[in-house]
mmCIF file of C-alpha atoms and ligand atoms in Angstrom:
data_model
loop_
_atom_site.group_PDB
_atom_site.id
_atom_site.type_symbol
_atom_site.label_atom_id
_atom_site.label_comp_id
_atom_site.label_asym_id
_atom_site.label_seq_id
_atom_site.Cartn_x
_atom_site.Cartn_y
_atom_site.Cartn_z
ATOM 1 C CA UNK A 1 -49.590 31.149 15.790
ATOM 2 C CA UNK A 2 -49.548 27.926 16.872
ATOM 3 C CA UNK A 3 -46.504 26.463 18.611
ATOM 4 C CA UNK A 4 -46.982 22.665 18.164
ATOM 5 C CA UNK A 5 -43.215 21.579 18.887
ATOM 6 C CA UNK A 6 -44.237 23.458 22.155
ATOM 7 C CA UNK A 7 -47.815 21.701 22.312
ATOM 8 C CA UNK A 8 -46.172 17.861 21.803
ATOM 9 C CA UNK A 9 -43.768 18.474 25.148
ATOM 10 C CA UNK A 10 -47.010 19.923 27.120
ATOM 11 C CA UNK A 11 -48.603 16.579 26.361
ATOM 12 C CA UNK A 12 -45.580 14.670 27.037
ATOM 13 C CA UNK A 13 -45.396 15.781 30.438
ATOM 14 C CA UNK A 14 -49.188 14.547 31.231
ATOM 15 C CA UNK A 15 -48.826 11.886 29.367
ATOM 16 C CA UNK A 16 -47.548 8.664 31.035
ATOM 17 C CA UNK A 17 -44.608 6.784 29.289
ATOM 18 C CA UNK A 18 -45.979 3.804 27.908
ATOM 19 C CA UNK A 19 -48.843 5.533 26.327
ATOM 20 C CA UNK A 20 -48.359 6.486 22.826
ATOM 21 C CA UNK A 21 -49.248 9.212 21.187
ATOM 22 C CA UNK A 22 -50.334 9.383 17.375
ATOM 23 C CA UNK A 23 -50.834 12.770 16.334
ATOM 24 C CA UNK A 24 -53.786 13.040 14.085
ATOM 25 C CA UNK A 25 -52.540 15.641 11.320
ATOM 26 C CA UNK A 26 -55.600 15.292 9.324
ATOM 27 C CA UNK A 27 -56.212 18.653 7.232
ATOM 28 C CA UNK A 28 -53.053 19.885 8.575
ATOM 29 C CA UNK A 29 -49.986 20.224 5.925
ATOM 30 C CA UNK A 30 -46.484 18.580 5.518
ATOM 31 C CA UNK A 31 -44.400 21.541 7.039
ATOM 32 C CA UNK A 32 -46.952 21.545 10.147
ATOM 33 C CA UNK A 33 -45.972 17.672 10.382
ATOM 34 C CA UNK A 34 -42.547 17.939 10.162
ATOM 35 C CA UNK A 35 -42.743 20.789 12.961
ATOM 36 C CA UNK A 36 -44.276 18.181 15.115
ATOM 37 C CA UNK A 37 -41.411 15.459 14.009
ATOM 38 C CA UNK A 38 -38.728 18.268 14.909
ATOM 39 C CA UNK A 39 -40.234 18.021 18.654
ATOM 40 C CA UNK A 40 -39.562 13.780 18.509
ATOM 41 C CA UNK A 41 -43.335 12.925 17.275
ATOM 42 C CA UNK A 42 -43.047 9.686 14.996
ATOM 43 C CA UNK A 43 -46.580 8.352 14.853
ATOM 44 C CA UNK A 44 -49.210 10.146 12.932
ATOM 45 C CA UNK A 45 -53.183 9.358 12.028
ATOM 46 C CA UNK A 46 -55.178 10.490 9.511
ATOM 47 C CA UNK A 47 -58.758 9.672 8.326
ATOM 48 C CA UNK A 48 -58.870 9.813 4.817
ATOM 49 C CA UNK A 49 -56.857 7.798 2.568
ATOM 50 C CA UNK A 50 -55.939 10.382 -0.205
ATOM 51 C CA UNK A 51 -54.764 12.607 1.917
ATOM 52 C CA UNK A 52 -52.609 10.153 3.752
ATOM 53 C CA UNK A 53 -51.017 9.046 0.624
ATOM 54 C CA UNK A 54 -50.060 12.437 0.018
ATOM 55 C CA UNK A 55 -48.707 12.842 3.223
ATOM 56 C CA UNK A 56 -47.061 9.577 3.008
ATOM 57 C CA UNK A 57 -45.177 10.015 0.316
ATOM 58 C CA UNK A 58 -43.692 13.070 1.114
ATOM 59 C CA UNK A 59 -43.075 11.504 4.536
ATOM 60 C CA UNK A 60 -42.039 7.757 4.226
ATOM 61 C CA UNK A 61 -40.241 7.790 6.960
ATOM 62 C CA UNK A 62 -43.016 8.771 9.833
ATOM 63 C CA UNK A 63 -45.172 5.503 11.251
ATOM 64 C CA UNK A 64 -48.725 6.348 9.761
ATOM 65 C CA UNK A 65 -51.652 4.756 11.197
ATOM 66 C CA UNK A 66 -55.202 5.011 9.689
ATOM 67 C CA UNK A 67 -58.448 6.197 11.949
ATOM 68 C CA UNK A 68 -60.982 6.919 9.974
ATOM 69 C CA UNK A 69 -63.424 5.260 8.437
ATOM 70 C CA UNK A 70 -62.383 2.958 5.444
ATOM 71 C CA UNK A 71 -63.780 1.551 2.521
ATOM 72 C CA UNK A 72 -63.268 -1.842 1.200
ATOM 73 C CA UNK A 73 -61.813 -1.057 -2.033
ATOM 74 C CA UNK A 74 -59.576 1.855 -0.820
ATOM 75 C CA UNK A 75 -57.362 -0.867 1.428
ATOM 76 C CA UNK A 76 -55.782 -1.700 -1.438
ATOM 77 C CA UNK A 77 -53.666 2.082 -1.489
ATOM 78 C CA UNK A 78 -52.721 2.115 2.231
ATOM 79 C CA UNK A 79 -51.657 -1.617 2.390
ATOM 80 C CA UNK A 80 -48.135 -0.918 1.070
ATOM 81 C CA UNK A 81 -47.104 1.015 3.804
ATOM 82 C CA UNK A 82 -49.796 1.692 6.893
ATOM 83 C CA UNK A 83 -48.205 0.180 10.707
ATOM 84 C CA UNK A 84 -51.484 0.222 12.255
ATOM 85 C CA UNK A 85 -55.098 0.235 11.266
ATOM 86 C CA UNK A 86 -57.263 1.461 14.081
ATOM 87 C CA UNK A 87 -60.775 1.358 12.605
ATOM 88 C CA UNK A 88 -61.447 -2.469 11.477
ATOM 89 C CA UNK A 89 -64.846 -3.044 12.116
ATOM 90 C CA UNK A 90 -66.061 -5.843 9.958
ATOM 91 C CA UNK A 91 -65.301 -9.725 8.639
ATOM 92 C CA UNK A 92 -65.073 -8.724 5.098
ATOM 93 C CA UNK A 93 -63.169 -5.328 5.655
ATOM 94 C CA UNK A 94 -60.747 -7.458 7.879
ATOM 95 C CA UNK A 95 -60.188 -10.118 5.152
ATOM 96 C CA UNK A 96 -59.281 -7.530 2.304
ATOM 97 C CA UNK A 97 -56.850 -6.308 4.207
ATOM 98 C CA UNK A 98 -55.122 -9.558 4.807
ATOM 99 C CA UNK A 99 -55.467 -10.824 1.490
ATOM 100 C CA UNK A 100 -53.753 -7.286 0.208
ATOM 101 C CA UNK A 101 -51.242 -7.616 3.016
ATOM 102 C CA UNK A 102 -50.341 -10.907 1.607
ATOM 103 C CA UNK A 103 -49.532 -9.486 -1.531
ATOM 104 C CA UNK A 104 -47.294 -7.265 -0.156
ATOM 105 C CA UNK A 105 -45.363 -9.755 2.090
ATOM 106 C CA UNK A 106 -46.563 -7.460 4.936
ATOM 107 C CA UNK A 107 -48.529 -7.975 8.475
ATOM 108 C CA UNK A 108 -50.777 -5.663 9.341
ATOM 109 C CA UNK A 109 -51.226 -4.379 12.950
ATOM 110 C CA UNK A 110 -55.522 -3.553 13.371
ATOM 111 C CA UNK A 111 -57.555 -2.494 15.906
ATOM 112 C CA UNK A 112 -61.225 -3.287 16.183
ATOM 113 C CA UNK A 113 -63.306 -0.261 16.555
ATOM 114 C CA UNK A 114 -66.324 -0.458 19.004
ATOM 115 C CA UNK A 115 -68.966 1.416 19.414
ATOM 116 C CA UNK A 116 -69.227 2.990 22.766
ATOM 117 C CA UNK A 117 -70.804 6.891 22.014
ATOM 118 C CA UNK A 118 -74.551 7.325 22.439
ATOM 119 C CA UNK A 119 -74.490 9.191 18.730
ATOM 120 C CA UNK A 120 -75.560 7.354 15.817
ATOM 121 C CA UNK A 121 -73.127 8.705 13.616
ATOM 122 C CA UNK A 122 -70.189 7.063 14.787
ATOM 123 C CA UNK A 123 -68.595 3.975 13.243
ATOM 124 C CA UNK A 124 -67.686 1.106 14.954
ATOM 125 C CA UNK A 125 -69.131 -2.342 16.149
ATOM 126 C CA UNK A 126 -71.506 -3.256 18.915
ATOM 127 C CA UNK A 127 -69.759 -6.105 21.684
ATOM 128 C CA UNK A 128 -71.963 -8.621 19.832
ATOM 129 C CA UNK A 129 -71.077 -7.734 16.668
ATOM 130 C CA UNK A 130 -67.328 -8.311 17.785
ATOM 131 C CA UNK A 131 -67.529 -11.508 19.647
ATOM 132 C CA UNK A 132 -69.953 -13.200 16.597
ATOM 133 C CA UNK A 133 -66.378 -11.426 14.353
ATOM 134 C CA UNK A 134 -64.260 -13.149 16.566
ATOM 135 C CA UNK A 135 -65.889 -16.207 16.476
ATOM 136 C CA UNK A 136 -65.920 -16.395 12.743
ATOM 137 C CA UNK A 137 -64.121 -19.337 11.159
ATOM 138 C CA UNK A 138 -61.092 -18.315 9.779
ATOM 139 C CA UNK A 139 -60.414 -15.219 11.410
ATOM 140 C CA UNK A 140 -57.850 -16.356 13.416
ATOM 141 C CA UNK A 141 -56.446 -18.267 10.808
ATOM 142 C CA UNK A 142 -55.611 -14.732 8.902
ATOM 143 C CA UNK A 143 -51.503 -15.050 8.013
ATOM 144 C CA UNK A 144 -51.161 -10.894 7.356
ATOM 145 C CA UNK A 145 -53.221 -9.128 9.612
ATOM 146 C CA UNK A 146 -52.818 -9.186 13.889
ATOM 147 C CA UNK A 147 -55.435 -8.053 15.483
ATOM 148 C CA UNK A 148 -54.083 -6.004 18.499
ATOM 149 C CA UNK A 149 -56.729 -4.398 20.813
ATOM 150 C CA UNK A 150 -59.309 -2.195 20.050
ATOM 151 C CA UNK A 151 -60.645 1.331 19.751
ATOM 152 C CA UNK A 152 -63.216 3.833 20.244
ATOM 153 C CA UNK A 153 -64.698 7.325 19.874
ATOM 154 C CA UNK A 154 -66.424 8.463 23.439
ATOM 155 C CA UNK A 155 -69.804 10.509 22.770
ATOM 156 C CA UNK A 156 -69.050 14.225 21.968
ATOM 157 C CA UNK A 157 -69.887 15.710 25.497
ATOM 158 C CA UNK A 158 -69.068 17.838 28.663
ATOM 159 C CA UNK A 159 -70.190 15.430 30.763
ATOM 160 C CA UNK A 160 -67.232 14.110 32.035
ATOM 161 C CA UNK A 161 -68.971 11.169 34.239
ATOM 162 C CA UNK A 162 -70.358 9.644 30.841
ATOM 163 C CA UNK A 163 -67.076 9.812 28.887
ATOM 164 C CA UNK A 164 -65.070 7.662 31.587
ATOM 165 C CA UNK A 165 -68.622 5.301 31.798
ATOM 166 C CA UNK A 166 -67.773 4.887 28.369
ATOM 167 C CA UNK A 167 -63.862 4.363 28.636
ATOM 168 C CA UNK A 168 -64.376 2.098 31.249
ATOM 169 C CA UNK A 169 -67.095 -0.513 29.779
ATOM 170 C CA UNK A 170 -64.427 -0.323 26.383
ATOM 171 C CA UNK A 171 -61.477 -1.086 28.919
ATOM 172 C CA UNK A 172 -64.104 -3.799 30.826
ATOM 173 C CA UNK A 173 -64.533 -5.642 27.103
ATOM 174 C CA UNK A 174 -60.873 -5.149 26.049
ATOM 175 C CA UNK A 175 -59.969 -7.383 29.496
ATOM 176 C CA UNK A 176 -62.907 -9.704 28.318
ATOM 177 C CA UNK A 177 -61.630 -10.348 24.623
ATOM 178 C CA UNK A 178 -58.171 -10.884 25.805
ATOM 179 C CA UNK A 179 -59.378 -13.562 28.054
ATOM 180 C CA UNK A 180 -61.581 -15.202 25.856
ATOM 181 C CA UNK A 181 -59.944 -14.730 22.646
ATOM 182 C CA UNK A 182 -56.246 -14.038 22.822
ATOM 183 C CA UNK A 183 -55.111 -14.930 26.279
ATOM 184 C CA UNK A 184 -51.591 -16.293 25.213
ATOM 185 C CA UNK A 185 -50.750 -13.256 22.412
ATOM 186 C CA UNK A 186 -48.821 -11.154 23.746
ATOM 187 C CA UNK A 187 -49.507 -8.457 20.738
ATOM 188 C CA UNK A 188 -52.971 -8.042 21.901
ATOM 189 C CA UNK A 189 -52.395 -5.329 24.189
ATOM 190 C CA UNK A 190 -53.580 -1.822 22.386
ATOM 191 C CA UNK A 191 -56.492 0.158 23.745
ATOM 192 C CA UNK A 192 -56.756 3.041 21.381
ATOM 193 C CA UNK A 193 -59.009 5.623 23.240
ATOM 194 C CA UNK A 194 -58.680 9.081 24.045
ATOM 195 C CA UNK A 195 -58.385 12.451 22.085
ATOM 196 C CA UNK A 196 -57.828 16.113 22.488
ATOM 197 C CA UNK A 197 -60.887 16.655 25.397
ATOM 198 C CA UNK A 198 -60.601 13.639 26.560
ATOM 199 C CA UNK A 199 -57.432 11.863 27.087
ATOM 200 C CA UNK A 200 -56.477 12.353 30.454
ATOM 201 C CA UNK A 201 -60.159 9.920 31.094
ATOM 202 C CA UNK A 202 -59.122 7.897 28.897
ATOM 203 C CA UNK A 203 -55.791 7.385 29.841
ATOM 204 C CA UNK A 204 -57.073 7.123 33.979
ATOM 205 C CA UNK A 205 -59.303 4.451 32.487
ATOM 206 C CA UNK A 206 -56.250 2.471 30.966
ATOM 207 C CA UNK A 207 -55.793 3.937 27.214
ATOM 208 C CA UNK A 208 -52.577 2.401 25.907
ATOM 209 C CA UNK A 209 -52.886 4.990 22.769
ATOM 210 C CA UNK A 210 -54.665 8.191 22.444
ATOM 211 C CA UNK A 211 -55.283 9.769 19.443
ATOM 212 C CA UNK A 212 -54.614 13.543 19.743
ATOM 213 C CA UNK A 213 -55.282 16.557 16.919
ATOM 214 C CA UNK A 214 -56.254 19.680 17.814
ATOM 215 C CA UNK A 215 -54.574 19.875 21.132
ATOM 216 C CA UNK A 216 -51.200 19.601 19.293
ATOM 217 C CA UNK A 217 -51.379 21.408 15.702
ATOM 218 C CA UNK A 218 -54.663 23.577 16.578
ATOM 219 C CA UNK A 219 -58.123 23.652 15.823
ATOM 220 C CA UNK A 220 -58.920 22.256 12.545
ATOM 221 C CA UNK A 221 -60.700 24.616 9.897
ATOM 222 C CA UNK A 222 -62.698 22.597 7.303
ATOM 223 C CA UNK A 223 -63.636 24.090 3.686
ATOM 224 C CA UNK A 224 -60.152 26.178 2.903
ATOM 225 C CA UNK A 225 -58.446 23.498 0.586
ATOM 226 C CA UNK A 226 -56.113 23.304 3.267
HETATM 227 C C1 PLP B 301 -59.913 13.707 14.349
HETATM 228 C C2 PLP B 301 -59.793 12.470 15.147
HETATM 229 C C3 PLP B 301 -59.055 12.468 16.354
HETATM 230 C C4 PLP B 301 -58.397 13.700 16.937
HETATM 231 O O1 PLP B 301 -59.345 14.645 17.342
HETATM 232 P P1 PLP B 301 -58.959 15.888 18.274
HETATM 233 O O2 PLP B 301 -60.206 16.172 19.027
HETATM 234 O O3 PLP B 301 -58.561 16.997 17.364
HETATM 235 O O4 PLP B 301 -57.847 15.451 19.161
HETATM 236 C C5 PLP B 301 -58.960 11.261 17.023
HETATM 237 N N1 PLP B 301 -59.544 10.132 16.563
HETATM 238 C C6 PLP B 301 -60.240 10.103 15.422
HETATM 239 C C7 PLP B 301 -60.856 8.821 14.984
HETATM 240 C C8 PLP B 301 -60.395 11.273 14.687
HETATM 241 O O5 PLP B 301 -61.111 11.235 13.556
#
C-alpha cells in the first residue's frame, strides 16, 4: 500500500519553498492522482501524450506539464491546454509549438532540455546545440511560446559526486544563457532538474523544479495495462 498523500508532505518538508514540485504520474491512474491532489499537489508531468490527454480530461483542473520526449506532429493535441513544456529541444519542434499556440490564443511556458548524462539514450541538446538555437533568427521573435529555463536528466548512477558535477555545469550554463540571452526577462528563471534519487543534489545545486515519480506514488510497474 502506498500512502502518497503521506509521501507528498515527506517531500514537502525537505523540500525548500520556492521549489516546485511536479509530480510525474506517468503509468499511474486518475484515483492515484487525485489522492496526491487531496494532499495539496497541483502540478503533474507525464511523458507520453495519450496518456496525458486521458488524464487531462478527466482532470482539467490540475496544471499539467509535459517531460517526455515529443514529436512534432503530436504538439498539436497538448497545445490546447499544457502550462509548461519541459523537453523543447529543437528550432523546428520550438516553432510548431508556437505556431499551434497561436491558434489557440495561448503562450506557452518551455524549457530547453540539455543534455548533461553520460548515456546516449537520453534526449536533450548539447550547450552548442542551444546557443547556435538561441541564436537563430526569429526565435526570439516567437509571439506564443516563452522560453523559461531549462532542464535535464542526470546520468542514471550511485555515484553521487557525478550527479551534482552534472547539476552544477547545467546550473553553470543556465547562469550563462540568462546573461547572454535573456538578462532583462524576468520569466527566465526555471531550472528543471532533479527526480526521485536525486533531488536533494539537485536542489543543493540550485533546481528551481524537480520532477518527482516514484518517490511519491511508488515504483512504477511497466507491461500491466496499467
Ligand atoms: C519518469 C520521469 C521522472 C520521474 O522519475 P522518478 O525517478 O520516478 O522520480 C522525472 N523526469 C522525467 C523526464 C521522467 O521521465
Amino acid at each position: 500500500m502506498v500512502h502518497i498523500a503521506q509521501n507528498i508532505n515527506e517531500l514537502r518538508t525537505h523540500i525548500p519553498p520556492h521549489v516546485k514540485i511536479v509530480a510525474v504520474s506517468k503509468t499511474k491512474s486518475v484515483t492515484e492522482i487525485r489522492e496526491a491532489i487531496g494532499a495539496g499537489q497541483h502540478v503533474f508531468g507525464e511523458n507520453k501524450v495519450q496518456e496525458l490527454i486521458g488524464k487531462y480530461e478527466q482532470i482539467p483542473e490540475a496544471e499539467w506539464h509535459f517531460v517526455g520526449h515529443l514529436q512534432t506532429n503530436k504538439i498539436k493535441h497538448i497545445v490546447p491546454f499544457i502550462r509548461m513544456i519541459h523537453s523543447a529541444d529543437s528550432f523546428r519542434l520550438i516553432e510548431e509549438i508556437n505556431n499551434r499556440a497561436g491558434m489557440c490564443n495561448r503562450v506557452i511556458d518551455c524549457l530547453l532540455q540539455i543534455h548533461i548524462a553520460r548515456e546516449e539514450t537520453k534526449f536533450g541538446m548539447s550547450e552548442d546545440e542551444t546557443l547556435e538555437l538561441l541564436d537563430t533568427p526569429g526565435l526570439h521573435d516567437m509571439k506564443n511560446i516563452r522560453i523559461c529555463g531549462l532542464m535535464g536528466v542526470a546520468t542514471f548512477t550511485d555515484n553521487k559526486e557525478a550527479v551534482r558535477g552534472e547539476f552544477r555545469g547545467l546550473a553553470n550554463f543556465f547562469r550563462r544563457i540568462k546573461r547572454e540571452f535573456f538578462p532583462t526577462e524576468a520569466s527566465f528563471c526555471e531550472l528543471s532538474m532533479g527526480m526521485s534519487d536525486d533531488y536533494d543534489i539537485a536542489v543543493e545545486e540550485g533546481s528551481t523544479m524537480v520532477r518527482i515519480g516514484s518517490l511519491i506514488f511508488g515504483e512504477r510497474v511497466y507491461g500491466t495495462g496499467a
